[in-house]
mmCIF file of C-alpha atoms in Angstrom:
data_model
loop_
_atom_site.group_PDB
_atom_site.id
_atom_site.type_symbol
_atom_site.label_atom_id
_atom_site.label_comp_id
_atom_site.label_asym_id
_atom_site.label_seq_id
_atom_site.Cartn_x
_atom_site.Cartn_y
_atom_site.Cartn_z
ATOM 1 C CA UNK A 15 12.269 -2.348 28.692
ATOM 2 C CA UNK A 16 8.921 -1.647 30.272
ATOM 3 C CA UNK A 17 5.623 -2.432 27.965
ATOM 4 C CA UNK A 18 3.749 0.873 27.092
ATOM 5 C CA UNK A 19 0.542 0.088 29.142
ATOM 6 C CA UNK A 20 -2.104 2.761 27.398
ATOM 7 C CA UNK A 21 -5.426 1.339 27.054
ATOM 8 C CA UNK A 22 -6.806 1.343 23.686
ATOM 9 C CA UNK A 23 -9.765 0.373 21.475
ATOM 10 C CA UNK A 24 -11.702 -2.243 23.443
ATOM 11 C CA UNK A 25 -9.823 -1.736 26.446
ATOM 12 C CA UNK A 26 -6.612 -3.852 25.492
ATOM 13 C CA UNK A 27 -3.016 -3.339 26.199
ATOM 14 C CA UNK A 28 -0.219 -2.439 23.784
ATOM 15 C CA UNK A 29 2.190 -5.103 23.334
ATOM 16 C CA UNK A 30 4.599 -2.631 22.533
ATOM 17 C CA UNK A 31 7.740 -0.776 24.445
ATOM 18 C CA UNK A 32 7.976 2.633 24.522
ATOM 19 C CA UNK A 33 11.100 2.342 23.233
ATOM 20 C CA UNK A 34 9.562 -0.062 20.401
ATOM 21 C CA UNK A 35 6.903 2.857 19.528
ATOM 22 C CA UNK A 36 9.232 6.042 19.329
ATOM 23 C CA UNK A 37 10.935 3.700 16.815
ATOM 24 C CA UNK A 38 8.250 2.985 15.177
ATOM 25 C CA UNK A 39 7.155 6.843 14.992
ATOM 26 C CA UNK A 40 10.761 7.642 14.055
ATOM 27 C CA UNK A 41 10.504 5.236 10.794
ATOM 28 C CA UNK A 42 7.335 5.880 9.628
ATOM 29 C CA UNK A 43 4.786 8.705 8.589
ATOM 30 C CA UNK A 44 1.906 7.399 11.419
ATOM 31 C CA UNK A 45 1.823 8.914 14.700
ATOM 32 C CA UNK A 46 1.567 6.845 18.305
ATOM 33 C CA UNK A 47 -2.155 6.582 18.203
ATOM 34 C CA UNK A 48 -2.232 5.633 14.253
ATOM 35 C CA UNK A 49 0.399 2.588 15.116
ATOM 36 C CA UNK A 50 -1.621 1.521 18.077
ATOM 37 C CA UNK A 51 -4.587 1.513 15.755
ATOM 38 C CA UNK A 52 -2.706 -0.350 13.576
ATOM 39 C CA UNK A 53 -2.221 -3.017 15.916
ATOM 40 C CA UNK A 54 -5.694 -3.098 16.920
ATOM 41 C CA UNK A 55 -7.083 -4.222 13.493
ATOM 42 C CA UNK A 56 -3.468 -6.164 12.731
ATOM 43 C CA UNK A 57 -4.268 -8.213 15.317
ATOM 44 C CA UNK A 58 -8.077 -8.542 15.091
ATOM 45 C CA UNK A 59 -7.772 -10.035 11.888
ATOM 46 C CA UNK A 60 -4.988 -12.556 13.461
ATOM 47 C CA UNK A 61 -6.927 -16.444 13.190
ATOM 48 C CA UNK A 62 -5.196 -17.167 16.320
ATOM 49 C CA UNK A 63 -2.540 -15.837 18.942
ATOM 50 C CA UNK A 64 -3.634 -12.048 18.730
ATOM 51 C CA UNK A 65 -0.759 -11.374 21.061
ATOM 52 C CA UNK A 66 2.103 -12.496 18.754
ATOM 53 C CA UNK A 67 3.763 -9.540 16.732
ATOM 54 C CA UNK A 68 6.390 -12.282 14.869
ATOM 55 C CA UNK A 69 2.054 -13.812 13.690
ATOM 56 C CA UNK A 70 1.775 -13.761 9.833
ATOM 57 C CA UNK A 71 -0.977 -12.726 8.190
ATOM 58 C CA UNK A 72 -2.354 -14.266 4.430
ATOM 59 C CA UNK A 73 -2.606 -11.335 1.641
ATOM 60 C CA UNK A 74 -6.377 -12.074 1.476
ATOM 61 C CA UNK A 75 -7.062 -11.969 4.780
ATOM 62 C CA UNK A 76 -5.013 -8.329 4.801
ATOM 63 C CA UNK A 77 -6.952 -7.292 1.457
ATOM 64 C CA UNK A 78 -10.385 -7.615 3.116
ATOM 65 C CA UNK A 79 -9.997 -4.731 5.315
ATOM 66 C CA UNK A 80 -11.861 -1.504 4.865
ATOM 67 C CA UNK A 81 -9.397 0.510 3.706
ATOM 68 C CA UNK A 82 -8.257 -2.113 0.757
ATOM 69 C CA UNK A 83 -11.481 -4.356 0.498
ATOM 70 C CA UNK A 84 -12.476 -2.371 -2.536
ATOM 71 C CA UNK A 85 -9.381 -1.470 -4.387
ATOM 72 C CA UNK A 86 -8.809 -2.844 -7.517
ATOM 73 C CA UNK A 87 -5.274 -2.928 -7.015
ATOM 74 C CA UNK A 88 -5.430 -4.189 -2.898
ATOM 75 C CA UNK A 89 -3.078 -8.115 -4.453
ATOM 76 C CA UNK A 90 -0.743 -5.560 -6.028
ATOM 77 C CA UNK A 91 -0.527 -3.647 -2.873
ATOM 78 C CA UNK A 92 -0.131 -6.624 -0.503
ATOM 79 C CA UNK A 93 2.456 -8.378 -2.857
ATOM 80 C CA UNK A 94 4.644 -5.073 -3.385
ATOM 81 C CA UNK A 95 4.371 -4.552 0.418
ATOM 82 C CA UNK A 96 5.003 -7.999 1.153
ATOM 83 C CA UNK A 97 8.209 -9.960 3.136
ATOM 84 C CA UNK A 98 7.319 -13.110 4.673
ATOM 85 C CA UNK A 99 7.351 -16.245 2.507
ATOM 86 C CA UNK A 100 4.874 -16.883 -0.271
ATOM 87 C CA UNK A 101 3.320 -13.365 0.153
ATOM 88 C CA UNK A 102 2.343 -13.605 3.876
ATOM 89 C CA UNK A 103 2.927 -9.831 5.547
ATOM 90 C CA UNK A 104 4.485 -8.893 9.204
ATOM 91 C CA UNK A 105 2.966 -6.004 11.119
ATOM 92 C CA UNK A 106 5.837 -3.849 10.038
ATOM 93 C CA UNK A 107 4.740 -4.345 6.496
ATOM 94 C CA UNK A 108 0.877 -3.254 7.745
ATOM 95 C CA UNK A 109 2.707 -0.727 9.110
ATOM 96 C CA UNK A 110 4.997 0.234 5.121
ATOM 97 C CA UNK A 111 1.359 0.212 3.847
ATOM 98 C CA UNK A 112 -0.280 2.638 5.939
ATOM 99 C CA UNK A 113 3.029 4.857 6.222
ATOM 100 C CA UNK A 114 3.132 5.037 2.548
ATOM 101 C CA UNK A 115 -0.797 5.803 2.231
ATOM 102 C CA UNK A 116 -0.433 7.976 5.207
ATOM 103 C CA UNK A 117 -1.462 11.871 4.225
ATOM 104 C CA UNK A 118 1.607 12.838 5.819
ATOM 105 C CA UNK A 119 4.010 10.668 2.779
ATOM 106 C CA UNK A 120 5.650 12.892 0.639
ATOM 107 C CA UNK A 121 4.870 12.398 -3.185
ATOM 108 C CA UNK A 122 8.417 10.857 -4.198
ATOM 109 C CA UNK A 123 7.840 7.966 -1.823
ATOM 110 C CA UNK A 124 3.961 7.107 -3.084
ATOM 111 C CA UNK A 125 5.259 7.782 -6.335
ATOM 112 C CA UNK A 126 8.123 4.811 -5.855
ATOM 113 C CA UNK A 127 5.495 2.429 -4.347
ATOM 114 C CA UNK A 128 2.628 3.411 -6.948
ATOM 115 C CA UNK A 129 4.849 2.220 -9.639
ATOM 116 C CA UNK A 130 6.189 -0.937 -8.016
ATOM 117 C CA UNK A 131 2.103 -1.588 -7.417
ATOM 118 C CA UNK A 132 1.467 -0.734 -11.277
ATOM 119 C CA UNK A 133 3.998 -2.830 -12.702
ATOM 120 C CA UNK A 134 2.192 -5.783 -12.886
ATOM 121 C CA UNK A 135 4.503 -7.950 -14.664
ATOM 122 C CA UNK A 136 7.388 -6.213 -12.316
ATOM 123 C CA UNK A 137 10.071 -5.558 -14.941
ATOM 124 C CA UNK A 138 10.320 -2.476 -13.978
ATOM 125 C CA UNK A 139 8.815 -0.607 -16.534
ATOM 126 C CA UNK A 140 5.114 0.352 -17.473
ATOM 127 C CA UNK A 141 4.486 -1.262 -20.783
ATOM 128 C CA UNK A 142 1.879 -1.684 -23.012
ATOM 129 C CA UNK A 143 1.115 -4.852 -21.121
ATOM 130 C CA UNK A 144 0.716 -3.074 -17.523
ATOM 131 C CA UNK A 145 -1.270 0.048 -19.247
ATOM 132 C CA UNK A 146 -3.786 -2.750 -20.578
ATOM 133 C CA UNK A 147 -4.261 -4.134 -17.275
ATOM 134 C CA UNK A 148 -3.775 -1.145 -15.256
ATOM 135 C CA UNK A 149 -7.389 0.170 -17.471
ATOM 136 C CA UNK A 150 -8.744 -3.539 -17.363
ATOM 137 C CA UNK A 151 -8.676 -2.770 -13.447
ATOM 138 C CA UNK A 152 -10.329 0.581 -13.060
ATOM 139 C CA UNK A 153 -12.740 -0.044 -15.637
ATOM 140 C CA UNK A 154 -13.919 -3.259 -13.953
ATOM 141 C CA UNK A 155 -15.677 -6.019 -15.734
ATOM 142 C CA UNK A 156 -18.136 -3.818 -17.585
ATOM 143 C CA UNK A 157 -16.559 -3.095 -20.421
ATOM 144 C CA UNK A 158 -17.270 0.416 -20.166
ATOM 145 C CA UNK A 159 -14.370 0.824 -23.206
ATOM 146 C CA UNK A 160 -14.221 -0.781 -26.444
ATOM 147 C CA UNK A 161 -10.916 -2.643 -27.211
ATOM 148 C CA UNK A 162 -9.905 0.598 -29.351
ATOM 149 C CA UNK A 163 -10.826 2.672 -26.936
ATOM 150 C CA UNK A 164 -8.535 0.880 -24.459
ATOM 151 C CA UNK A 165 -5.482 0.875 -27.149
ATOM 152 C CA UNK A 166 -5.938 4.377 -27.626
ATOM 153 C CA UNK A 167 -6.320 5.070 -24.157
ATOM 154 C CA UNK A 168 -2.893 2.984 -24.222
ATOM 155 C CA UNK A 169 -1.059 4.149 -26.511
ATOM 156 C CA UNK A 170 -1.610 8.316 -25.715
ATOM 157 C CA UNK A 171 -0.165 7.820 -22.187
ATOM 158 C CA UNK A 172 2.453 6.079 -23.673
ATOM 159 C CA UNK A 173 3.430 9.260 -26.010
ATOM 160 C CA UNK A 174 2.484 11.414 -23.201
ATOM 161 C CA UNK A 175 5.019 9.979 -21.065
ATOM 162 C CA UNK A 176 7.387 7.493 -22.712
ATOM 163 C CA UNK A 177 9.955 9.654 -23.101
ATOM 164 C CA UNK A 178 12.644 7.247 -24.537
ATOM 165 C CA UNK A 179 10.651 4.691 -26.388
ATOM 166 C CA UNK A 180 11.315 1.666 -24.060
ATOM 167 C CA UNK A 181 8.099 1.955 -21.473
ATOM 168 C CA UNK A 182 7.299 4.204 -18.563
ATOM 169 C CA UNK A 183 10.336 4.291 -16.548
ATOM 170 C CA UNK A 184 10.029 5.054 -12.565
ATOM 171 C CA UNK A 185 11.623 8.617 -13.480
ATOM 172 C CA UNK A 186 9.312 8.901 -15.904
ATOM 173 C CA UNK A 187 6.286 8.119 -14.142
ATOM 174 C CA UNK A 188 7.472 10.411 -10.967
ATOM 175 C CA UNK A 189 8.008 12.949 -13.200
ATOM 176 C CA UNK A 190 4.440 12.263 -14.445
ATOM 177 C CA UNK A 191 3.107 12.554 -11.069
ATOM 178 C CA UNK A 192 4.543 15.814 -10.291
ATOM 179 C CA UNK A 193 1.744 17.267 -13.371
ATOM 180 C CA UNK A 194 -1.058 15.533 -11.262
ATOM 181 C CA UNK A 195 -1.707 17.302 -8.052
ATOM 182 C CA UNK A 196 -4.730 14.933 -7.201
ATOM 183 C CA UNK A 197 -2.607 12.056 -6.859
ATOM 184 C CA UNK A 198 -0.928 12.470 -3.524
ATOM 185 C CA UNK A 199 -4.603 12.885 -2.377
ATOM 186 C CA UNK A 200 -5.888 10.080 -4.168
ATOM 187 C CA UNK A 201 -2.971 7.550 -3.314
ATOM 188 C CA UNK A 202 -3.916 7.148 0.674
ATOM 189 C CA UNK A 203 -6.332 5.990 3.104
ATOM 190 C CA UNK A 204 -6.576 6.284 7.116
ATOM 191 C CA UNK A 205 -7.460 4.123 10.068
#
């Protein structure tokens, strides 16, 4: 294999094969240049040995980037994205994230992973518990609604979308999603 030698932000070298990046292309939604990217900031944030793609990173160090630093949902992301032990993330989970926020991800596939981030007590169904702190998020901690305004709130996307009785299933809430055009615009970010 011969390392993919294009200079990049800064004027470092790619760490990756060519072969590594096509695969890379081939299994995500990010192009060449968006993966490279990727690296760059990956491996800025790296405490030490910037050069090591098997390097770990901490969910909080992951969750202060730009492009998550503000989301009040950036530990749900992180965890749901997540496969090293106790929550630490690979590159090729950086990599899930940004393919899934990626413009080019079709709506079934942000769907699936906007659930799994919603689901805050993952048991894989959006209760009345997850609704509660799904508003408790995106209305922040000024209590810009009165507890029954909340369990309204609550309780008419419930009706609106509970179609069986038993909490938002993922069908359900993809189905959901379909009605909301502004979501697959909303549910992304770039480099």
């Amino acid at each position: 294999m011969h390392n993919f030698e294009a200079r990049v932000m800064g004027g470092r070298k790619s760490v990756f094969t060519h072969e590594e990046l096509d695969e890379y292309e081939e299994l995500t939604y990010l192009t060449r240049k968006e993966i490279l990217l990727a690296w760059e900031k990956w491996s800025s944030r790296l405490d030490r040995d910037h050069h090591n793609r098997n390097a770990t990173m901490k969910p909080q160090d992951l969750e202060s980037i730009e492009e998550l630093r503000y989301n009040p949902f950036k530990d749900r992301i992180t965890r749901v994205f997540s496969t090293g032990p106790g929550g630490e993330l690979h590159f090729e989970d950086f990599l899930d994230i940004l393919s899934v926020m990626s413009e080019k991800a079709p709506l079934q596939l942000k769907a699936h992973y906007a659930f799994h981030v919603f689901d805050m007590n993952e048991d894989a169904i959006l209760d009345e518990e997850d609704l509660h702190l799904i508003v408790d998020r995106l209305t922040g901690t000024t209590n810009a609604l009165q507890p029954e305004e909340k369990m309204k709130l609550v309780q008419s996307v419930l009706k609106e979308t509970d179609l069986d009785g038993g909490g938002i299933s993922e069908e359900e809430f993809k189905h959901l999603l379909t009605k909301c055009p502004d979501f697959i615009h909303a549910f992304r970010f770039t480099l």
